[in-house]
Amino acid sequence: VSEQVESNLKLINDVYLNTLAIGIDTFTQAQLNVLYYLALQCPLAGGNPVYRARGMLSAIIDTTYNDTKLCSDDGYSYKKERTPKPKANKTSIKQQQFYLQPNPAKDVVTILSSWDITEEVRLQLIDYTGKSVLQNTIHFTDRKYTLPISSFSAGVYLLRLQTASGETSVHKLNIE
């Protein structure tokens, strides 16, 4: 573990323990500055606290992070994966559009796809602290998948979908 990761862990724990851990769901400007500082780091250098900060910020802002650029700016590079050859009648997840219905949701949420998906999709639900609370492999039927969510606490989550070829789509899910 690097000194940066340890330092980041202290920062994120300080914000968490002084807000969400004691039921406070707003942040001071100083706490927001810490969260932005962490969220805009390369995860390869900053570690898990980077994702925890992003999870906490997702409750108040809707943004995406270009980790490839953030990491290359810090001198890190992701291993380039071989791009699989497209197969007939298969659509890339990047070209697909997913919709969550309803959102916000209470008991179940339906993930709708604008295209037929014939391969397995890995589903991951991430809470506001960056912790993965659900991981599952799913199959779409008639362009939809129904996910029961009644066992999860109310809050903002990230729903991540990933194909076997590694293509990813992330969506914000509000659970009431």
PDB file of C-alpha atoms in Angstrom:
ATOM      1  CA  VAL A   1       0.000   0.000   0.000  1.00  0.00           C
ATOM      2  CA  SER A   2       1.382   3.371  -0.957  1.00  0.00           C
ATOM      3  CA  GLU A   3       1.536   6.404   1.291  1.00  0.00           C
ATOM      4  CA  GLN A   4      -0.971   8.087  -1.040  1.00  0.00           C
ATOM      5  CA  VAL A   5      -3.537   5.324  -0.512  1.00  0.00           C
ATOM      6  CA  GLU A   6      -3.057   5.464   3.253  1.00  0.00           C
ATOM      7  CA  SER A   7      -3.403   9.254   3.233  1.00  0.00           C
ATOM      8  CA  ASN A   8      -6.519   8.998   1.045  1.00  0.00           C
ATOM      9  CA  LEU A   9      -8.002   6.417   3.397  1.00  0.00           C
ATOM     10  CA  LYS A  10      -7.580   8.779   6.343  1.00  0.00           C
ATOM     11  CA  LEU A  11      -9.218  11.613   4.391  1.00  0.00           C
ATOM     12  CA  ILE A  12     -12.243   9.610   3.224  1.00  0.00           C
ATOM     13  CA  ASN A  13     -12.749   8.033   6.657  1.00  0.00           C
ATOM     14  CA  ASP A  14     -12.678  11.476   8.268  1.00  0.00           C
ATOM     15  CA  VAL A  15     -15.401  12.745   5.924  1.00  0.00           C
ATOM     16  CA  TYR A  16     -17.488   9.586   6.280  1.00  0.00           C
ATOM     17  CA  LEU A  17     -17.246   9.390  10.084  1.00  0.00           C
ATOM     18  CA  ASN A  18     -18.215  13.059  10.445  1.00  0.00           C
ATOM     19  CA  THR A  19     -21.210  12.866   8.067  1.00  0.00           C
ATOM     20  CA  LEU A  20     -22.907   9.722   6.779  1.00  0.00           C
ATOM     21  CA  ALA A  21     -21.831   7.489   9.674  1.00  0.00           C
ATOM     22  CA  ILE A  22     -23.740   9.706  12.120  1.00  0.00           C
ATOM     23  CA  GLY A  23     -26.737  10.388   9.903  1.00  0.00           C
ATOM     24  CA  ILE A  24     -25.660  13.710   8.365  1.00  0.00           C
ATOM     25  CA  ASP A  25     -26.302  13.694   4.621  1.00  0.00           C
ATOM     26  CA  THR A  26     -24.852  17.103   3.742  1.00  0.00           C
ATOM     27  CA  PHE A  27     -21.236  18.127   3.351  1.00  0.00           C
ATOM     28  CA  THR A  28     -19.375  21.289   4.273  1.00  0.00           C
ATOM     29  CA  GLN A  29     -17.361  23.037   1.582  1.00  0.00           C
ATOM     30  CA  ALA A  30     -14.144  21.664   3.114  1.00  0.00           C
ATOM     31  CA  GLN A  31     -15.557  18.117   3.007  1.00  0.00           C
ATOM     32  CA  LEU A  32     -16.671  18.614  -0.603  1.00  0.00           C
ATOM     33  CA  ASN A  33     -13.165  19.794  -1.479  1.00  0.00           C
ATOM     34  CA  VAL A  34     -11.738  16.584   0.015  1.00  0.00           C
ATOM     35  CA  LEU A  35     -14.257  14.432  -1.881  1.00  0.00           C
ATOM     36  CA  TYR A  36     -13.475  16.177  -5.188  1.00  0.00           C
ATOM     37  CA  TYR A  37      -9.732  15.905  -4.494  1.00  0.00           C
ATOM     38  CA  LEU A  38     -10.095  12.149  -4.023  1.00  0.00           C
ATOM     39  CA  ALA A  39     -12.633  11.509  -6.799  1.00  0.00           C
ATOM     40  CA  LEU A  40     -10.421  13.155  -9.415  1.00  0.00           C
ATOM     41  CA  GLN A  41      -7.416  10.940  -8.669  1.00  0.00           C
ATOM     42  CA  CYS A  42      -6.299   7.962 -10.705  1.00  0.00           C
ATOM     43  CA  PRO A  43      -7.747   4.891  -8.941  1.00  0.00           C
ATOM     44  CA  LEU A  44      -4.536   2.969  -9.671  1.00  0.00           C
ATOM     45  CA  ALA A  45      -2.611   5.468  -7.542  1.00  0.00           C
ATOM     46  CA  GLY A  46      -5.307   6.558  -5.071  1.00  0.00           C
ATOM     47  CA  GLY A  47      -6.815   3.159  -4.351  1.00  0.00           C
ATOM     48  CA  ASN A  48     -10.290   2.318  -3.039  1.00  0.00           C
ATOM     49  CA  PRO A  49     -10.788   5.727  -1.349  1.00  0.00           C
ATOM     50  CA  VAL A  50     -11.136   7.211  -4.845  1.00  0.00           C
ATOM     51  CA  TYR A  51     -14.204   5.027  -5.491  1.00  0.00           C
ATOM     52  CA  ARG A  52     -15.626   5.721  -2.037  1.00  0.00           C
ATOM     53  CA  ALA A  53     -15.374   9.472  -2.658  1.00  0.00           C
ATOM     54  CA  ARG A  54     -17.067   9.057  -6.041  1.00  0.00           C
ATOM     55  CA  GLY A  55     -19.844   7.061  -4.404  1.00  0.00           C
ATOM     56  CA  MET A  56     -20.412   9.738  -1.781  1.00  0.00           C
ATOM     57  CA  LEU A  57     -20.415  12.487  -4.419  1.00  0.00           C
ATOM     58  CA  SER A  58     -22.887  10.559  -6.585  1.00  0.00           C
ATOM     59  CA  ALA A  59     -25.590  11.396  -4.038  1.00  0.00           C
ATOM     60  CA  ILE A  60     -25.305  15.081  -4.935  1.00  0.00           C
ATOM     61  CA  ILE A  61     -23.880  15.182  -8.476  1.00  0.00           C
ATOM     62  CA  ASP A  62     -24.212  13.002 -11.536  1.00  0.00           C
ATOM     63  CA  THR A  63     -20.845  12.751 -13.258  1.00  0.00           C
ATOM     64  CA  THR A  64     -18.503  10.328 -14.956  1.00  0.00           C
ATOM     65  CA  TYR A  65     -14.748  10.031 -14.586  1.00  0.00           C
ATOM     66  CA  ASN A  66     -12.265   9.415 -17.380  1.00  0.00           C
ATOM     67  CA  ASP A  67      -9.882   7.123 -15.522  1.00  0.00           C
ATOM     68  CA  THR A  68      -7.758   6.507 -18.600  1.00  0.00           C
ATOM     69  CA  LYS A  69      -6.975  10.237 -18.820  1.00  0.00           C
ATOM     70  CA  LEU A  70      -6.672  10.731 -15.058  1.00  0.00           C
ATOM     71  CA  CYS A  71      -4.214   7.846 -14.839  1.00  0.00           C
ATOM     72  CA  SER A  72      -2.203   8.809 -17.912  1.00  0.00           C
ATOM     73  CA  ASP A  73      -1.815  12.316 -16.439  1.00  0.00           C
ATOM     74  CA  ASP A  74      -0.285  10.647 -13.355  1.00  0.00           C
ATOM     75  CA  GLY A  75       2.000   8.418 -15.442  1.00  0.00           C
ATOM     76  CA  TYR A  76      -0.074   5.242 -15.165  1.00  0.00           C
ATOM     77  CA  SER A  77      -1.504   3.334 -18.068  1.00  0.00           C
ATOM     78  CA  TYR A  78      -4.149   0.690 -18.314  1.00  0.00           C
ATOM     79  CA  LYS A  79      -3.215  -2.507 -20.064  1.00  0.00           C
ATOM     80  CA  LYS A  80      -4.746  -2.380 -23.500  1.00  0.00           C
ATOM     81  CA  GLU A  81      -7.090  -5.277 -24.003  1.00  0.00           C
ATOM     82  CA  ARG A  82      -7.474  -6.945 -27.334  1.00  0.00           C
ATOM     83  CA  THR A  83     -10.669  -5.880 -28.966  1.00  0.00           C
ATOM     84  CA  PRO A  84     -12.702  -8.972 -29.803  1.00  0.00           C
ATOM     85  CA  LYS A  85     -13.814  -9.368 -33.358  1.00  0.00           C
ATOM     86  CA  PRO A  86     -17.482  -8.497 -33.733  1.00  0.00           C
ATOM     87  CA  LYS A  87     -19.727 -11.496 -34.219  1.00  0.00           C
ATOM     88  CA  ALA A  88     -22.729 -11.524 -36.473  1.00  0.00           C
ATOM     89  CA  ASN A  89     -26.019 -10.436 -34.860  1.00  0.00           C
ATOM     90  CA  LYS A  90     -24.283  -9.219 -31.694  1.00  0.00           C
ATOM     91  CA  THR A  91     -24.434  -5.599 -30.669  1.00  0.00           C
ATOM     92  CA  SER A  92     -21.757  -3.927 -28.570  1.00  0.00           C
ATOM     93  CA  ILE A  93     -22.899  -2.819 -25.126  1.00  0.00           C
ATOM     94  CA  LYS A  94     -21.464   0.621 -26.003  1.00  0.00           C
ATOM     95  CA  GLN A  95     -24.057   0.901 -28.750  1.00  0.00           C
ATOM     96  CA  GLN A  96     -26.863  -0.324 -26.538  1.00  0.00           C
ATOM     97  CA  GLN A  97     -28.933   1.932 -24.413  1.00  0.00           C
ATOM     98  CA  PHE A  98     -30.142   0.802 -21.012  1.00  0.00           C
ATOM     99  CA  TYR A  99     -32.954   2.329 -19.018  1.00  0.00           C
ATOM    100  CA  LEU A 100     -33.933   1.757 -15.412  1.00  0.00           C
ATOM    101  CA  GLN A 101     -37.640   1.716 -14.736  1.00  0.00           C
ATOM    102  CA  PRO A 102     -38.862   2.994 -12.370  1.00  0.00           C
ATOM    103  CA  ASN A 103     -36.101   5.212 -11.050  1.00  0.00           C
ATOM    104  CA  PRO A 104     -36.402   5.977  -8.159  1.00  0.00           C
ATOM    105  CA  ALA A 105     -37.595   2.481  -7.278  1.00  0.00           C
ATOM    106  CA  LYS A 106     -38.817   0.784  -4.118  1.00  0.00           C
ATOM    107  CA  ASP A 107     -39.245  -3.001  -4.466  1.00  0.00           C
ATOM    108  CA  VAL A 108     -38.014  -3.880  -7.962  1.00  0.00           C
ATOM    109  CA  VAL A 109     -36.301  -2.119 -10.822  1.00  0.00           C
ATOM    110  CA  THR A 110     -36.482  -3.293 -14.416  1.00  0.00           C
ATOM    111  CA  ILE A 111     -33.405  -2.902 -16.590  1.00  0.00           C
ATOM    112  CA  LEU A 112     -34.551  -2.353 -20.154  1.00  0.00           C
ATOM    113  CA  SER A 113     -32.301  -2.714 -23.183  1.00  0.00           C
ATOM    114  CA  SER A 114     -32.884  -1.152 -26.568  1.00  0.00           C
ATOM    115  CA  TRP A 115     -31.277  -4.219 -28.212  1.00  0.00           C
ATOM    116  CA  ASP A 116     -31.451  -7.986 -27.818  1.00  0.00           C
ATOM    117  CA  ILE A 117     -28.672  -9.240 -25.549  1.00  0.00           C
ATOM    118  CA  THR A 118     -27.711 -12.856 -26.079  1.00  0.00           C
ATOM    119  CA  GLU A 119     -24.684 -13.074 -23.801  1.00  0.00           C
ATOM    120  CA  GLU A 120     -24.348 -13.146 -20.015  1.00  0.00           C
ATOM    121  CA  VAL A 121     -24.085  -9.766 -18.325  1.00  0.00           C
ATOM    122  CA  ARG A 122     -22.377  -9.209 -14.989  1.00  0.00           C
ATOM    123  CA  LEU A 123     -24.395  -6.933 -12.722  1.00  0.00           C
ATOM    124  CA  GLN A 124     -22.884  -5.065  -9.792  1.00  0.00           C
ATOM    125  CA  LEU A 125     -24.685  -2.741  -7.365  1.00  0.00           C
ATOM    126  CA  ILE A 126     -22.432  -0.263  -5.538  1.00  0.00           C
ATOM    127  CA  ASP A 127     -23.529   1.836  -2.551  1.00  0.00           C
ATOM    128  CA  TYR A 128     -22.579   5.451  -1.807  1.00  0.00           C
ATOM    129  CA  THR A 129     -19.436   4.405   0.069  1.00  0.00           C
ATOM    130  CA  GLY A 130     -18.124   2.542  -2.978  1.00  0.00           C
ATOM    131  CA  LYS A 131     -18.863  -0.879  -1.475  1.00  0.00           C
ATOM    132  CA  SER A 132     -20.213  -3.563  -3.776  1.00  0.00           C
ATOM    133  CA  VAL A 133     -23.473  -4.768  -2.195  1.00  0.00           C
ATOM    134  CA  LEU A 134     -24.546  -7.133  -4.983  1.00  0.00           C
ATOM    135  CA  GLN A 135     -22.749  -9.038  -7.727  1.00  0.00           C
ATOM    136  CA  ASN A 136     -24.600 -11.367 -10.027  1.00  0.00           C
ATOM    137  CA  THR A 137     -24.571 -12.768 -13.548  1.00  0.00           C
ATOM    138  CA  ILE A 138     -27.832 -12.064 -15.331  1.00  0.00           C
ATOM    139  CA  HIS A 139     -29.564 -12.943 -18.580  1.00  0.00           C
ATOM    140  CA  PHE A 140     -31.936 -10.604 -20.370  1.00  0.00           C
ATOM    141  CA  THR A 141     -35.300 -11.959 -21.503  1.00  0.00           C
ATOM    142  CA  ASP A 142     -37.262  -9.983 -24.090  1.00  0.00           C
ATOM    143  CA  ARG A 143     -34.819  -7.091 -23.664  1.00  0.00           C
ATOM    144  CA  LYS A 144     -35.411  -6.759 -19.931  1.00  0.00           C
ATOM    145  CA  TYR A 145     -34.277  -8.004 -16.553  1.00  0.00           C
ATOM    146  CA  THR A 146     -36.162  -7.452 -13.290  1.00  0.00           C
ATOM    147  CA  LEU A 147     -33.995  -6.888 -10.223  1.00  0.00           C
ATOM    148  CA  PRO A 148     -35.512  -7.184  -6.719  1.00  0.00           C
ATOM    149  CA  ILE A 149     -34.198  -4.352  -4.517  1.00  0.00           C
ATOM    150  CA  SER A 150     -36.494  -4.385  -1.456  1.00  0.00           C
ATOM    151  CA  SER A 151     -33.692  -5.737   0.761  1.00  0.00           C
ATOM    152  CA  PHE A 152     -31.455  -2.698   0.138  1.00  0.00           C
ATOM    153  CA  SER A 153     -31.488   0.480   2.212  1.00  0.00           C
ATOM    154  CA  ALA A 154     -32.824   3.687   0.704  1.00  0.00           C
ATOM    155  CA  GLY A 155     -30.159   5.753  -1.035  1.00  0.00           C
ATOM    156  CA  VAL A 156     -28.236   6.346  -4.219  1.00  0.00           C
ATOM    157  CA  TYR A 157     -26.467   3.404  -5.848  1.00  0.00           C
ATOM    158  CA  LEU A 158     -24.467   2.802  -9.000  1.00  0.00           C
ATOM    159  CA  LEU A 159     -25.663  -0.087 -11.162  1.00  0.00           C
ATOM    160  CA  ARG A 160     -22.822  -1.450 -13.293  1.00  0.00           C
ATOM    161  CA  LEU A 161     -23.403  -3.820 -16.216  1.00  0.00           C
ATOM    162  CA  GLN A 162     -20.487  -5.611 -17.894  1.00  0.00           C
ATOM    163  CA  THR A 163     -20.465  -8.079 -20.775  1.00  0.00           C
ATOM    164  CA  ALA A 164     -18.188 -11.089 -21.031  1.00  0.00           C
ATOM    165  CA  SER A 165     -16.057  -9.077 -23.468  1.00  0.00           C
ATOM    166  CA  GLY A 166     -15.485  -6.407 -20.797  1.00  0.00           C
ATOM    167  CA  GLU A 167     -17.665  -3.599 -22.145  1.00  0.00           C
ATOM    168  CA  THR A 168     -19.292  -1.639 -19.318  1.00  0.00           C
ATOM    169  CA  SER A 169     -22.303   0.600 -18.728  1.00  0.00           C
ATOM    170  CA  VAL A 170     -22.947   2.411 -15.401  1.00  0.00           C
ATOM    171  CA  HIS A 171     -26.242   3.931 -14.231  1.00  0.00           C
ATOM    172  CA  LYS A 172     -27.354   5.844 -11.154  1.00  0.00           C
ATOM    173  CA  LEU A 173     -30.185   4.113  -9.243  1.00  0.00           C
ATOM    174  CA  ASN A 174     -32.215   5.788  -6.498  1.00  0.00           C
ATOM    175  CA  ILE A 175     -33.778   3.343  -4.041  1.00  0.00           C
ATOM    176  CA  GLU A 176     -36.600   4.720  -1.884  1.00  0.00           C
TER     177      GLU A 176
END
